[in-house]
Short mmCIF file of C-alpha atoms in Angstrom, two decimals:
data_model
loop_
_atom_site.label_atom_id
_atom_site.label_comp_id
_atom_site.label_asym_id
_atom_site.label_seq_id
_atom_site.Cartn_x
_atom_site.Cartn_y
_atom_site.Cartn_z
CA UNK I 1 2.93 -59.56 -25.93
CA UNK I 2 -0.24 -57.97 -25.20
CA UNK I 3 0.99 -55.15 -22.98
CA UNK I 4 3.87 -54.13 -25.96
CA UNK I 5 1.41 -54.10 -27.99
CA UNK I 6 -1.09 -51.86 -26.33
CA UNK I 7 1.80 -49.52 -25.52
CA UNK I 8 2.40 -49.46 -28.67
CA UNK I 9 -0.63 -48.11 -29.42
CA UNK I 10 -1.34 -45.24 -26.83
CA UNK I 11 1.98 -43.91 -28.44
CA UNK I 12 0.60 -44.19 -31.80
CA UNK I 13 -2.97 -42.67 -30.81
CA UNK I 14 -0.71 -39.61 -28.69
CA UNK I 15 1.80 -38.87 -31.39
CA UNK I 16 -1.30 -38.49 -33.77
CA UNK I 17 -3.24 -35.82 -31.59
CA UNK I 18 -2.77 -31.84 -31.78
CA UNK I 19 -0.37 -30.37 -30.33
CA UNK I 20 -1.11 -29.22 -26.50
CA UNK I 21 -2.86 -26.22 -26.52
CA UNK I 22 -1.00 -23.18 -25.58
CA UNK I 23 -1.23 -21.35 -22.02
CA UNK I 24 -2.84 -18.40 -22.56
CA UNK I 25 -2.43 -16.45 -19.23
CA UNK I 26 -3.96 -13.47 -19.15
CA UNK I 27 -3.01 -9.91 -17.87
CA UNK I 28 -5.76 -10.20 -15.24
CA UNK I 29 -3.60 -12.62 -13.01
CA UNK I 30 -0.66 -9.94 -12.92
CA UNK I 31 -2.93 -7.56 -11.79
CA UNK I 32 -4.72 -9.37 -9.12
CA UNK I 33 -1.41 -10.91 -7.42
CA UNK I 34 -0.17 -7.03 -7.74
CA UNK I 35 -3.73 -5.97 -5.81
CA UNK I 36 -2.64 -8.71 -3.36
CA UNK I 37 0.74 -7.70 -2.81
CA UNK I 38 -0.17 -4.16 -2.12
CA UNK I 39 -3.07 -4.92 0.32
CA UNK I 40 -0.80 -7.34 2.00
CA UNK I 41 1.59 -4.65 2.73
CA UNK I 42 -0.92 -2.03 4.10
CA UNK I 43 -1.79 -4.61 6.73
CA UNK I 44 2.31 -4.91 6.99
CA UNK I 45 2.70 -1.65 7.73
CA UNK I 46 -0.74 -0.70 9.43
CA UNK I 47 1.08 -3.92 12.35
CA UNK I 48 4.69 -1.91 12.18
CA UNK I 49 2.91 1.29 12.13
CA UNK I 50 1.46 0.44 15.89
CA UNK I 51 5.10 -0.41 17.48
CA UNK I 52 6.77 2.69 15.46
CA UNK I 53 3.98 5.11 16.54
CA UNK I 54 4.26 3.80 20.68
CA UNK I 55 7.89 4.03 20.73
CA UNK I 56 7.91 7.41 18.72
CA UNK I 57 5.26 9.47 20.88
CA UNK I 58 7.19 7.76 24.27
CA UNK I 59 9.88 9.59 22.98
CA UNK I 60 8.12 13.14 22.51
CA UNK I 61 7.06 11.96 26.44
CA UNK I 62 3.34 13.67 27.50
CA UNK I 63 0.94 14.59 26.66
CA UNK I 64 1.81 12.50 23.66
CA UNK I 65 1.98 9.14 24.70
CA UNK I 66 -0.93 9.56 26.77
CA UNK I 67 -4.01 6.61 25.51
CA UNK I 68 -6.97 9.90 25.58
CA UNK I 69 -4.39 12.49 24.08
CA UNK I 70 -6.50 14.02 21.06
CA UNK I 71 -5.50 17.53 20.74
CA UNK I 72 -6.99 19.71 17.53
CA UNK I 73 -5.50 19.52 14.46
CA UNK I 74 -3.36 22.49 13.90
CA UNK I 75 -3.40 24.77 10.61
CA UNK I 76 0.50 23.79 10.65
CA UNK I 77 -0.64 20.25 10.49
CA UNK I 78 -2.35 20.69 7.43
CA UNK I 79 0.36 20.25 5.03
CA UNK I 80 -0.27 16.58 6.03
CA UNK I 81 -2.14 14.69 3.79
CA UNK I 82 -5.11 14.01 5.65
CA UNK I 83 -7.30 11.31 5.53
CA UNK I 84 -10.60 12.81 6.96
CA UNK I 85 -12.83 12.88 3.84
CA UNK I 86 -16.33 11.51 3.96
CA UNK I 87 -16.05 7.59 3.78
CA UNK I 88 -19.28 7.77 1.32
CA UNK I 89 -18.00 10.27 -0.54
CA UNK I 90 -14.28 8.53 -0.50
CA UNK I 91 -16.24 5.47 -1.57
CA UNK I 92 -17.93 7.06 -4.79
CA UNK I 93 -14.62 7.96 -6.38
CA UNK I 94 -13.65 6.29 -9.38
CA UNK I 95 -11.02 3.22 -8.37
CA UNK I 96 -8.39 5.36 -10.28
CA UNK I 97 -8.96 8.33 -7.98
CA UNK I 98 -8.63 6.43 -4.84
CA UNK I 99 -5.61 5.35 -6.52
CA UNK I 100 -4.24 8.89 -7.69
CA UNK I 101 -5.19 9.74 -4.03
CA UNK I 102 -3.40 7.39 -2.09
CA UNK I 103 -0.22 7.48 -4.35
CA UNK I 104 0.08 11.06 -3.97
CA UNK I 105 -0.38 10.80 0.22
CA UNK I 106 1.75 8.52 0.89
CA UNK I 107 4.49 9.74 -1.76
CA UNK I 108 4.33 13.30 0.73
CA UNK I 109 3.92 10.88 3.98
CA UNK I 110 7.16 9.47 2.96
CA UNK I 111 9.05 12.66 2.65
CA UNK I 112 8.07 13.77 6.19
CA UNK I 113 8.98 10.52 7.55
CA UNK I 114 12.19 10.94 6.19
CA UNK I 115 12.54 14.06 8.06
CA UNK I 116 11.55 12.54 10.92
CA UNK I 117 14.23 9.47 10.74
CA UNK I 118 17.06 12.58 10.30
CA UNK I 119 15.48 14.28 13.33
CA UNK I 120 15.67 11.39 16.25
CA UNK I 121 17.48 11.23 18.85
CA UNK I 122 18.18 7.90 19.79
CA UNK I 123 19.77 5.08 17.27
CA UNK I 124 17.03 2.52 17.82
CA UNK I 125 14.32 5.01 16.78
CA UNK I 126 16.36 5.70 13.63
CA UNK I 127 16.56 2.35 12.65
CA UNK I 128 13.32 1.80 12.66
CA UNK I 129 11.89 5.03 11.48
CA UNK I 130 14.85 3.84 8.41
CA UNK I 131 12.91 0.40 8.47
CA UNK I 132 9.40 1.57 7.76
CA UNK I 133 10.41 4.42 5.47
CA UNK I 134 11.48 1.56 3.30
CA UNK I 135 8.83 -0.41 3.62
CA UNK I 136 6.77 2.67 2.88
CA UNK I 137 8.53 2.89 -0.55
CA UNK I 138 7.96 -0.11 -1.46
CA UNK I 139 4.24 0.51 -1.04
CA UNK I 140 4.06 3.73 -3.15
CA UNK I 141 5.88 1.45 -5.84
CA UNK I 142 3.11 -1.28 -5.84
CA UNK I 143 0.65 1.24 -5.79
CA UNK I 144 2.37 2.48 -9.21
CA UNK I 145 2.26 -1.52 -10.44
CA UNK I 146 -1.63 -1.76 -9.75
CA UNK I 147 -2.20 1.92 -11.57
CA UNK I 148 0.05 0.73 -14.79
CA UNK I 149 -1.41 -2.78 -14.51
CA UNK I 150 -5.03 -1.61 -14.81
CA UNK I 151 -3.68 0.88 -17.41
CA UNK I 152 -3.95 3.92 -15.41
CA UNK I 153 -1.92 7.35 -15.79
CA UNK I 154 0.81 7.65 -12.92
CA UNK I 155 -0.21 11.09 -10.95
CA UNK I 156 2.89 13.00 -10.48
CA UNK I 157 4.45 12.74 -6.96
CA UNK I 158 6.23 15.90 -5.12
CA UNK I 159 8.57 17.60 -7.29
CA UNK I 160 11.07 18.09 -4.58
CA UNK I 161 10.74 17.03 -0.82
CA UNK I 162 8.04 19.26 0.71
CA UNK I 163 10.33 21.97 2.93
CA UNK I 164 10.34 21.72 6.73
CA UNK I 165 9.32 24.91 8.57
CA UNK I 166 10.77 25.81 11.89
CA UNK I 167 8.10 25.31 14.75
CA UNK I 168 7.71 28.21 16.79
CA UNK I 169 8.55 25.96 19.54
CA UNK I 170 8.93 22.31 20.68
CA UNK I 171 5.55 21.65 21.95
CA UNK I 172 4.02 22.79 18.43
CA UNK I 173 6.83 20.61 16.31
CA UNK I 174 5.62 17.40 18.21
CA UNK I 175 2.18 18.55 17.68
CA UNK I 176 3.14 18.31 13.87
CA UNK I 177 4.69 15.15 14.76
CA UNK I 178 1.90 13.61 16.51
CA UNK I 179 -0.22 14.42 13.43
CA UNK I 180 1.65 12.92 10.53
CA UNK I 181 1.48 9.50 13.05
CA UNK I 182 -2.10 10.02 13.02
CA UNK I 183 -2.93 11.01 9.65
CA UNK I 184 -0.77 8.08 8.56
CA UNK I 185 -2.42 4.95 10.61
CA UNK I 186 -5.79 6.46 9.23
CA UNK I 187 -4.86 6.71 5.41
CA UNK I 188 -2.67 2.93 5.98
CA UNK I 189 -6.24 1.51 7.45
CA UNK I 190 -7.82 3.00 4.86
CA UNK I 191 -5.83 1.88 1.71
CA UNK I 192 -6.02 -1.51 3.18
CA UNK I 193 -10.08 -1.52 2.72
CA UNK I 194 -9.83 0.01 -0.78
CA UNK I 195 -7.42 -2.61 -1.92
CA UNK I 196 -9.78 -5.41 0.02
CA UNK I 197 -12.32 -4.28 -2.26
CA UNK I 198 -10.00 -3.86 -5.58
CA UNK I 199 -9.16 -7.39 -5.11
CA UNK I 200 -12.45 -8.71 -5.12
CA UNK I 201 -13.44 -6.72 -8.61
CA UNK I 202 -10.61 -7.98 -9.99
CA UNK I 203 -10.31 -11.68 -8.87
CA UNK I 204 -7.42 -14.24 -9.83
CA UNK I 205 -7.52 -14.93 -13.24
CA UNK I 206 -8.70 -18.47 -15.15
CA UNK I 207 -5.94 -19.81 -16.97
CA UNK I 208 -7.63 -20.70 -20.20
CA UNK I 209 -6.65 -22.51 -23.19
CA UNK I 210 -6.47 -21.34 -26.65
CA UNK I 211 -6.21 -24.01 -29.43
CA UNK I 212 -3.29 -22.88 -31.77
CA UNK I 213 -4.40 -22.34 -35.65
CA UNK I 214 -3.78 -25.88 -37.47
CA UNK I 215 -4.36 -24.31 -41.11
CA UNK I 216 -8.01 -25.04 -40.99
#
């Protein structure tokens, strides 16, 4: 009948045309859901960053866990990455260089948190010191995925964990304490903006289409 016989003919008319073009994703989408990933997980952290750092300086008790506790920074306290450079001049750095820069931090940020999670005293605050220093790893690895991604060189990280000195007494160690807390929620709200940013130069990727050679 009619209908056979105009079936018959789209099935003609498809098996005649060129074979479907082929997907041609393109690098750019890896690297944008990789940008994603890693700004996601700033925020992550920056959220269990708050409920680590309470329960942490409740534990070192006051002046610590006081709200308008904001002592000096120590020359002790320097060995901490800090995050206190000029936003302007933070801003003018090459996208690589923020990148070099943050990789670097938190790979040292790490390694003092690890300290930290061997020093405490109670089980809970272990487990979750344990808890973010693994979520903290898997942020200095996506950081590495967006460097190799845009084809940047991986800066080299801390050769060996960076040595603990012995405070001349407790109120000074929780000073250092108090810092690497602080230094950290400023470079995690930090990295959060640069990768906000990153995102938008890079944005998802258009899958196009390119038309396979026919011989022609």
């Amino acid at each position: 009948g009619d209908s056979w016989g105009i079936f018959t003919f789209l099935c003609a008319a498809l098996c005649n045309l060129p074979a479907l073009p082929a997907l041609n994703c393109t690098e750019e989408l890896g690297t944008s859901q990789s940008i994603q990933k890693t700004y996601d997980l700033t925020r992550y952290l920056e959220h269990q960053l708050r409920t680590l750092a309470g329960t942490y300086l409740n534990y070192l008790g006051p002046p610590f866990n006081e709200p308008d506790f904001n002592p000096p920074r120590l020359a002790r306290a320097e060995r901490v990455p800090s995050a206190t450079v000029d936003l302007d001049l933070w801003r003018g750095l090459t996208d690589n260089a923020r990148l070099a820069a943050n990789y670097r931090a938190y790979s040292l940020l790490l390694c003092y948190l690890r300290a930290l999670d061997g020093q405490a005293a109670t089980a809970e605050l272990r487990h979750r010191l344990g808890h973010f220093c693994s979520s903290l790893q898997g942020l200095v690895l996506s950081i590495a995925g967006v460097m190799s991604s845009l084809g940047y060189p991986l800066p080299a990280g801390p050769s060996a964990p960076p040595g603990t000195l012995v405070a001349p007494n407790d109120f000074l160690k929780k000073m250092e304490d108090f810092w690497l807390l602080k230094e950290l929620q400023t470079w995690l709200w930090r990295s959060a903006k640069d990768f906000n940013r990153l995102k938008k130069k890079v944005p998802p990727a258009v899958v196009t289409l390119r038309l396979e050679a026919r011989g022609f």
